[in-house]
PDB file of C-alpha atoms in Angstrom:
ATOM      1  CA  MET B  14      -3.021   1.767 -67.304  1.00 85.00           C
ATOM      2  CA  GLU B  15      -6.358   2.567 -65.639  1.00 87.00           C
ATOM      3  CA  ARG B  16      -7.875  -0.668 -66.948  1.00 89.00           C
ATOM      4  CA  VAL B  17      -5.021  -2.719 -65.519  1.00 89.00           C
ATOM      5  CA  ILE B  18      -5.402  -1.007 -62.128  1.00 91.00           C
ATOM      6  CA  VAL B  19      -9.196  -1.397 -62.027  1.00 89.00           C
ATOM      7  CA  GLU B  20      -8.936  -5.118 -62.846  1.00 90.00           C
ATOM      8  CA  LYS B  21      -6.475  -5.593 -59.978  1.00 88.00           C
ATOM      9  CA  LEU B  22      -8.676  -3.563 -57.616  1.00 89.00           C
ATOM     10  CA  ASN B  23     -11.851  -5.459 -58.498  1.00 89.00           C
ATOM     11  CA  SER B  24     -10.090  -8.794 -58.123  1.00 90.00           C
ATOM     12  CA  HIS B  25      -8.702  -7.806 -54.715  1.00 90.00           C
ATOM     13  CA  LEU B  26     -12.063  -6.476 -53.480  1.00 90.00           C
ATOM     14  CA  GLU B  27     -14.152  -9.419 -54.692  1.00 89.00           C
ATOM     15  CA  LEU B  28     -11.797 -12.253 -53.735  1.00 90.00           C
ATOM     16  CA  ASN B  29     -11.474 -10.874 -50.203  1.00 91.00           C
ATOM     17  CA  ASN B  30     -15.181  -9.979 -49.872  1.00 90.00           C
ATOM     18  CA  LEU B  31     -14.306  -6.371 -49.075  1.00 89.00           C
ATOM     19  CA  ILE B  32     -17.319  -4.805 -50.789  1.00 87.00           C
ATOM     20  CA  LEU B  33     -20.612  -5.067 -48.932  1.00 82.00           C
ATOM     21  CA  ASP B  34     -22.861  -7.781 -50.287  1.00 83.00           C
ATOM     22  CA  HIS B  35     -25.677  -5.192 -50.273  1.00 83.00           C
ATOM     23  CA  GLN B  36     -23.841  -3.179 -52.950  1.00 86.00           C
ATOM     24  CA  HIS B  37     -25.166  -3.860 -56.463  1.00 88.00           C
ATOM     25  CA  GLY B  38     -23.627  -0.918 -58.327  1.00 85.00           C
ATOM     26  CA  PHE B  39     -20.718  -1.306 -60.780  1.00 86.00           C
ATOM     27  CA  ARG B  40     -20.226  -4.992 -59.946  1.00 88.00           C
ATOM     28  CA  LYS B  41     -20.174  -8.085 -62.132  1.00 86.00           C
ATOM     29  CA  ASN B  42     -23.478  -9.994 -62.224  1.00 86.00           C
ATOM     30  CA  ARG B  43     -25.201  -7.257 -60.182  1.00 88.00           C
ATOM     31  CA  SER B  44     -27.692  -4.653 -61.371  1.00 88.00           C
ATOM     32  CA  THR B  45     -30.595  -2.422 -60.356  1.00 85.00           C
ATOM     33  CA  VAL B  46     -32.820  -5.458 -60.913  1.00 88.00           C
ATOM     34  CA  SER B  47     -30.877  -7.708 -58.510  1.00 89.00           C
ATOM     35  CA  GLN B  48     -31.062  -4.978 -55.858  1.00 87.00           C
ATOM     36  CA  LEU B  49     -34.812  -4.466 -56.299  1.00 86.00           C
ATOM     37  CA  VAL B  50     -35.508  -8.212 -56.123  1.00 88.00           C
ATOM     38  CA  LEU B  51     -33.781  -8.455 -52.732  1.00 87.00           C
ATOM     39  CA  ILE B  52     -35.553  -5.335 -51.431  1.00 86.00           C
ATOM     40  CA  HIS B  53     -38.908  -6.708 -52.608  1.00 85.00           C
ATOM     41  CA  ASP B  54     -38.286 -10.066 -50.907  1.00 88.00           C
ATOM     42  CA  TYR B  55     -37.326  -8.339 -47.635  1.00 85.00           C
ATOM     43  CA  ILE B  56     -40.464  -6.203 -47.633  1.00 83.00           C
ATOM     44  CA  GLN B  57     -42.765  -9.038 -48.663  1.00 85.00           C
ATOM     45  CA  SER B  58     -41.375 -11.329 -45.960  1.00 86.00           C
ATOM     46  CA  ALA B  59     -42.174  -8.759 -43.266  1.00 82.00           C
ATOM     47  CA  LEU B  60     -45.630  -7.979 -44.651  1.00 82.00           C
ATOM     48  CA  ASP B  61     -46.475 -11.703 -44.787  1.00 85.00           C
ATOM     49  CA  ARG B  62     -45.830 -11.703 -41.028  1.00 83.00           C
ATOM     50  CA  GLY B  63     -47.989  -8.606 -40.569  1.00 82.00           C
ATOM     51  CA  ILE B  64     -45.037  -6.358 -39.685  1.00 81.00           C
ATOM     52  CA  PRO B  65     -44.850  -2.805 -41.123  1.00 80.00           C
ATOM     53  CA  ILE B  66     -41.579  -1.685 -42.731  1.00 78.00           C
ATOM     54  CA  ASP B  67     -39.778   1.646 -42.527  1.00 76.00           C
ATOM     55  CA  ILE B  68     -37.985   2.405 -45.800  1.00 77.00           C
ATOM     56  CA  ILE B  69     -35.623   5.379 -46.006  1.00 76.00           C
ATOM     57  CA  LEU B  70     -34.817   6.492 -49.525  1.00 76.00           C
ATOM     58  CA  ILE B  71     -31.627   8.532 -49.871  1.00 75.00           C
ATOM     59  CA  ASP B  72     -30.735  10.341 -53.062  1.00 75.00           C
ATOM     60  CA  LEU B  73     -27.402  12.121 -52.732  1.00 76.00           C
ATOM     61  CA  LEU B  74     -26.770  15.446 -54.403  1.00 77.00           C
ATOM     62  CA  LYS B  75     -23.884  15.361 -56.926  1.00 80.00           C
ATOM     63  CA  ALA B  76     -22.468  12.326 -55.147  1.00 80.00           C
ATOM     64  CA  PHE B  77     -19.474  11.709 -57.435  1.00 84.00           C
ATOM     65  CA  ASN B  78     -18.396  15.356 -57.081  1.00 85.00           C
ATOM     66  CA  ARG B  79     -18.588  15.496 -53.284  1.00 84.00           C
ATOM     67  CA  ILE B  80     -16.292  12.623 -52.319  1.00 87.00           C
ATOM     68  CA  SER B  81     -13.605  13.812 -49.914  1.00 86.00           C
ATOM     69  CA  LEU B  82     -10.266  12.966 -51.527  1.00 89.00           C
ATOM     70  CA  ARG B  83      -8.481  12.987 -48.177  1.00 87.00           C
ATOM     71  CA  LYS B  84     -10.974  10.507 -46.786  1.00 86.00           C
ATOM     72  CA  LEU B  85     -10.945   8.374 -49.931  1.00 89.00           C
ATOM     73  CA  ILE B  86      -7.161   8.023 -49.801  1.00 90.00           C
ATOM     74  CA  HIS B  87      -7.453   7.010 -46.139  1.00 88.00           C
ATOM     75  CA  CYS B  88     -10.058   4.398 -47.179  1.00 86.00           C
ATOM     76  CA  LEU B  89      -7.508   2.732 -49.458  1.00 91.00           C
ATOM     77  CA  GLU B  90      -5.535   1.458 -46.465  1.00 89.00           C
ATOM     78  CA  VAL B  91      -8.734   0.173 -44.845  1.00 88.00           C
ATOM     79  CA  TYR B  92      -9.113  -2.029 -47.928  1.00 91.00           C
ATOM     80  CA  GLY B  93      -5.505  -3.208 -47.620  1.00 92.00           C
ATOM     81  CA  ILE B  94      -4.229  -1.084 -50.513  1.00 92.00           C
ATOM     82  CA  LYS B  95      -0.763   0.162 -49.614  1.00 90.00           C
ATOM     83  CA  GLY B  96       2.674   0.800 -51.038  1.00 91.00           C
ATOM     84  CA  GLN B  97       3.142   1.648 -54.708  1.00 91.00           C
ATOM     85  CA  LEU B  98      -0.510   1.081 -55.639  1.00 91.00           C
ATOM     86  CA  LYS B  99      -1.710   3.489 -52.954  1.00 92.00           C
ATOM     87  CA  ASN B 100       0.911   6.038 -54.035  1.00 92.00           C
ATOM     88  CA  TRP B 101      -0.198   5.699 -57.673  1.00 92.00           C
ATOM     89  CA  LEU B 102      -3.881   6.168 -56.763  1.00 93.00           C
ATOM     90  CA  SER B 103      -3.036   9.149 -54.549  1.00 92.00           C
ATOM     91  CA  ALA B 104      -1.149  10.784 -57.430  1.00 91.00           C
ATOM     92  CA  TYR B 105      -4.068   9.980 -59.753  1.00 90.00           C
ATOM     93  CA  LEU B 106      -6.579  11.694 -57.447  1.00 90.00           C
ATOM     94  CA  ASN B 107      -4.520  14.665 -56.240  1.00 90.00           C
ATOM     95  CA  ASP B 108      -3.154  17.762 -57.972  1.00 87.00           C
ATOM     96  CA  ARG B 109      -6.132  18.110 -60.308  1.00 88.00           C
ATOM     97  CA  LYS B 110      -7.480  21.488 -61.371  1.00 89.00           C
ATOM     98  CA  ILE B 111     -11.047  22.489 -62.149  1.00 88.00           C
ATOM     99  CA  ALA B 112     -12.742  25.500 -63.716  1.00 90.00           C
ATOM    100  CA  VAL B 113     -16.324  26.428 -64.597  1.00 90.00           C
ATOM    101  CA  LYS B 114     -17.339  27.648 -68.019  1.00 92.00           C
ATOM    102  CA  VAL B 115     -20.542  29.639 -68.568  1.00 93.00           C
ATOM    103  CA  ALA B 116     -21.186  30.505 -72.201  1.00 91.00           C
ATOM    104  CA  TYR B 117     -17.805  31.929 -73.331  1.00 92.00           C
ATOM    105  CA  THR B 118     -16.534  32.854 -69.854  1.00 95.00           C
ATOM    106  CA  LEU B 119     -14.107  30.569 -67.989  1.00 95.00           C
ATOM    107  CA  SER B 120     -13.531  30.889 -64.251  1.00 94.00           C
ATOM    108  CA  THR B 121     -10.131  30.869 -62.570  1.00 94.00           C
ATOM    109  CA  TRP B 122      -8.593  27.411 -62.279  1.00 94.00           C
ATOM    110  CA  THR B 123      -8.551  26.054 -58.717  1.00 91.00           C
ATOM    111  CA  ASP B 124      -7.467  22.876 -56.920  1.00 89.00           C
ATOM    112  CA  ALA B 125      -9.976  20.004 -56.900  1.00 87.00           C
ATOM    113  CA  THR B 126     -10.233  18.805 -53.288  1.00 85.00           C
ATOM    114  CA  SER B 127     -13.221  16.522 -53.778  1.00 88.00           C
ATOM    115  CA  GLY B 128     -14.745  14.192 -56.345  1.00 87.00           C
ATOM    116  CA  VAL B 129     -13.535  11.318 -58.470  1.00 88.00           C
ATOM    117  CA  PRO B 130     -12.892  11.853 -62.201  1.00 84.00           C
ATOM    118  CA  GLN B 131     -16.211  11.250 -63.944  1.00 79.00           C
ATOM    119  CA  GLY B 132     -16.169   9.246 -67.136  1.00 83.00           C
ATOM    120  CA  SER B 133     -12.994   7.506 -65.982  1.00 89.00           C
ATOM    121  CA  VAL B 134     -12.474   3.753 -65.690  1.00 90.00           C
ATOM    122  CA  LEU B 135     -11.411   3.989 -62.034  1.00 91.00           C
ATOM    123  CA  GLY B 136     -14.115   6.417 -60.875  1.00 90.00           C
ATOM    124  CA  PRO B 137     -16.935   3.891 -60.256  1.00 90.00           C
ATOM    125  CA  VAL B 138     -14.887   1.398 -58.225  1.00 91.00           C
ATOM    126  CA  LEU B 139     -13.331   4.172 -56.111  1.00 92.00           C
ATOM    127  CA  PHE B 140     -16.815   5.558 -55.544  1.00 88.00           C
ATOM    128  CA  ILE B 141     -18.335   2.327 -54.208  1.00 88.00           C
ATOM    129  CA  MET B 142     -15.277   1.778 -51.995  1.00 89.00           C
ATOM    130  CA  TYR B 143     -15.918   5.190 -50.422  1.00 87.00           C
ATOM    131  CA  ILE B 144     -19.689   4.712 -50.041  1.00 84.00           C
ATOM    132  CA  ASP B 145     -19.282   1.254 -48.506  1.00 82.00           C
ATOM    133  CA  ILE B 146     -16.999   2.603 -45.775  1.00 79.00           C
ATOM    134  CA  CYS B 147     -19.507   5.330 -44.958  1.00 75.00           C
ATOM    135  CA  ILE B 148     -22.521   3.008 -44.885  1.00 74.00           C
ATOM    136  CA  ASN B 149     -20.850   1.095 -42.053  1.00 69.00           C
ATOM    137  CA  ALA B 150     -21.784   4.048 -39.842  1.00 62.00           C
ATOM    138  CA  ILE B 151     -25.375   2.783 -40.007  1.00 62.00           C
ATOM    139  CA  SER B 152     -24.621  -0.911 -40.413  1.00 57.00           C
ATOM    140  CA  GLN B 153     -27.160  -1.891 -37.750  1.00 58.00           C
ATOM    141  CA  THR B 154     -29.772  -1.254 -40.416  1.00 63.00           C
ATOM    142  CA  ASP B 155     -30.717  -3.544 -43.299  1.00 72.00           C
ATOM    143  CA  PHE B 156     -30.135  -1.733 -46.555  1.00 75.00           C
ATOM    144  CA  GLY B 157     -29.843  -1.956 -50.311  1.00 79.00           C
ATOM    145  CA  LEU B 158     -27.283  -0.091 -52.401  1.00 78.00           C
ATOM    146  CA  TYR B 159     -26.825   0.678 -56.055  1.00 79.00           C
ATOM    147  CA  ALA B 160     -23.800   2.994 -56.059  1.00 80.00           C
ATOM    148  CA  ASP B 161     -25.136   5.970 -54.032  1.00 74.00           C
ATOM    149  CA  ASP B 162     -28.818   5.024 -54.409  1.00 78.00           C
ATOM    150  CA  THR B 163     -29.480   3.923 -50.828  1.00 77.00           C
ATOM    151  CA  LYS B 164     -32.485   2.260 -49.238  1.00 80.00           C
ATOM    152  CA  LEU B 165     -32.428   1.727 -45.465  1.00 76.00           C
ATOM    153  CA  LEU B 166     -34.901  -0.859 -44.177  1.00 78.00           C
ATOM    154  CA  GLY B 167     -36.249  -1.624 -40.718  1.00 74.00           C
ATOM    155  CA  GLU B 168     -39.123  -3.590 -39.239  1.00 74.00           C
ATOM    156  CA  ALA B 169     -41.507  -1.602 -37.036  1.00 69.00           C
ATOM    157  CA  SER B 170     -43.091  -4.465 -35.113  1.00 58.00           C
ATOM    158  CA  GLU B 171     -44.194  -2.434 -32.114  1.00 51.00           C
ATOM    159  CA  ILE B 172     -46.410   0.641 -31.865  1.00 46.00           C
ATOM    160  CA  GLN B 173     -43.707   2.498 -29.941  1.00 48.00           C
ATOM    161  CA  LYS B 174     -41.183   1.788 -32.696  1.00 56.00           C
ATOM    162  CA  GLN B 175     -43.603   3.143 -35.277  1.00 52.00           C
ATOM    163  CA  LEU B 176     -44.084   6.313 -33.243  1.00 51.00           C
ATOM    164  CA  GLU B 177     -40.331   6.790 -32.859  1.00 60.00           C
ATOM    165  CA  HIS B 178     -39.404   6.119 -36.474  1.00 57.00           C
ATOM    166  CA  PRO B 179     -39.151   9.720 -37.815  1.00 54.00           C
ATOM    167  CA  ASP B 180     -36.534  10.684 -35.231  1.00 63.00           C
ATOM    168  CA  ARG B 181     -34.668   7.404 -35.612  1.00 65.00           C
ATOM    169  CA  GLU B 182     -34.521   7.604 -39.390  1.00 60.00           C
ATOM    170  CA  ALA B 183     -33.487  11.263 -39.318  1.00 63.00           C
ATOM    171  CA  ARG B 184     -30.556  10.364 -37.050  1.00 69.00           C
ATOM    172  CA  ARG B 185     -29.498   7.552 -39.369  1.00 66.00           C
ATOM    173  CA  MET B 186     -29.574   9.836 -42.376  1.00 65.00           C
ATOM    174  CA  ALA B 187     -27.670  12.542 -40.499  1.00 69.00           C
ATOM    175  CA  THR B 188     -24.989  10.005 -39.509  1.00 69.00           C
ATOM    176  CA  PHE B 189     -24.651   8.784 -43.087  1.00 66.00           C
ATOM    177  CA  THR B 190     -24.392  12.242 -44.662  1.00 69.00           C
ATOM    178  CA  LYS B 191     -21.990  13.483 -41.966  1.00 70.00           C
ATOM    179  CA  CYS B 192     -19.718  10.472 -42.460  1.00 67.00           C
ATOM    180  CA  SER B 193     -19.773  10.704 -46.248  1.00 68.00           C
ATOM    181  CA  LYS B 194     -19.616  14.533 -46.320  1.00 70.00           C
ATOM    182  CA  MET B 195     -22.499  14.500 -48.780  1.00 70.00           C
ATOM    183  CA  LEU B 196     -25.922  16.105 -48.977  1.00 63.00           C
ATOM    184  CA  CYS B 197     -29.343  14.610 -49.580  1.00 65.00           C
ATOM    185  CA  ARG B 198     -31.145  15.954 -52.609  1.00 58.00           C
ATOM    186  CA  PRO B 199     -33.780  18.578 -51.655  1.00 55.00           C
ATOM    187  CA  SER B 200     -37.365  17.494 -51.044  1.00 52.00           C
ATOM    188  CA  TRP B 201     -38.575  18.592 -54.446  1.00 46.00           C
ATOM    189  CA  PRO B 202     -38.644  16.707 -56.652  1.00 50.00           C
ATOM    190  CA  PRO B 203     -39.294  14.109 -53.902  1.00 52.00           C
ATOM    191  CA  LYS B 204     -36.438  11.588 -54.110  1.00 54.00           C
ATOM    192  CA  SER B 205     -35.303  11.373 -50.480  1.00 56.00           C
ATOM    193  CA  GLY B 206     -37.670  10.510 -47.670  1.00 57.00           C
ATOM    194  CA  VAL B 207     -39.174   7.941 -45.317  1.00 57.00           C
ATOM    195  CA  LEU B 208     -41.797   5.495 -46.532  1.00 60.00           C
ATOM    196  CA  ILE B 209     -43.837   3.359 -44.136  1.00 59.00           C
ATOM    197  CA  GLN B 210     -45.112   0.198 -45.825  1.00 61.00           C
ATOM    198  CA  ASN B 211     -47.871  -1.560 -43.895  1.00 63.00           C
ATOM    199  CA  GLU B 212     -49.838  -4.768 -44.328  1.00 60.00           C
ATOM    200  CA  ARG B 213     -52.624  -2.906 -46.188  1.00 56.00           C
ATOM    201  CA  ASN B 214     -50.087  -2.207 -48.957  1.00 49.00           C
ATOM    202  CA  ARG B 215     -50.827   1.512 -48.713  1.00 49.00           C
ATOM    203  CA  PRO B 216     -47.520   3.224 -47.973  1.00 49.00           C
ATOM    204  CA  ASP B 217     -47.338   6.491 -46.050  1.00 49.00           C
ATOM    205  CA  LYS B 218     -44.617   8.869 -47.243  1.00 48.00           C
ATOM    206  CA  ILE B 219     -42.652  11.561 -45.447  1.00 43.00           C
ATOM    207  CA  TYR B 220     -40.492  13.659 -47.768  1.00 43.00           C
ATOM    208  CA  LEU B 221     -37.279  15.140 -46.389  1.00 42.00           C
TER     209      LEU B 221
END
């Protein structure tokens, strides 16, 4: 049943261009390589014109587990998914129980109010639908996506823009994480941060 539903969802999303073109995760004929090629071309184009680039790298902490189910179900209608299909997906996501096992000890079972079922057929497509809605909060920025692996890009053509970039990028990241109800991975190991790529090809890094 899941495979039938995911085929219908993918067909609906792709035929109606509902998934951001920047998204390369869990999509046919897209990959980490296709994302990196586009990012490379964007950066190289700016550097050829002598313009530095701000690159914000966002690595989300336990992204699949932190999706708000209430918000995800609301997102379904944004994508035009209503009626019986929405009701089926709501039933699929809700009324799940979780527990934690450490060695031979099992915690009390409790309601799962966040996260998509990992290892499921539907999980990946539901995940990118959720992330794409949230990324619209910072849609004034050029970006590249592979699932939750996010790179925000911006040209810093003026000295003043370069001086202002840490505050600007911090606000963008705060908007994204607030909208998605997710957290950036801590600074160590350094996976989230701001990278300034200049024409000398010697990037400066600011870890967050």
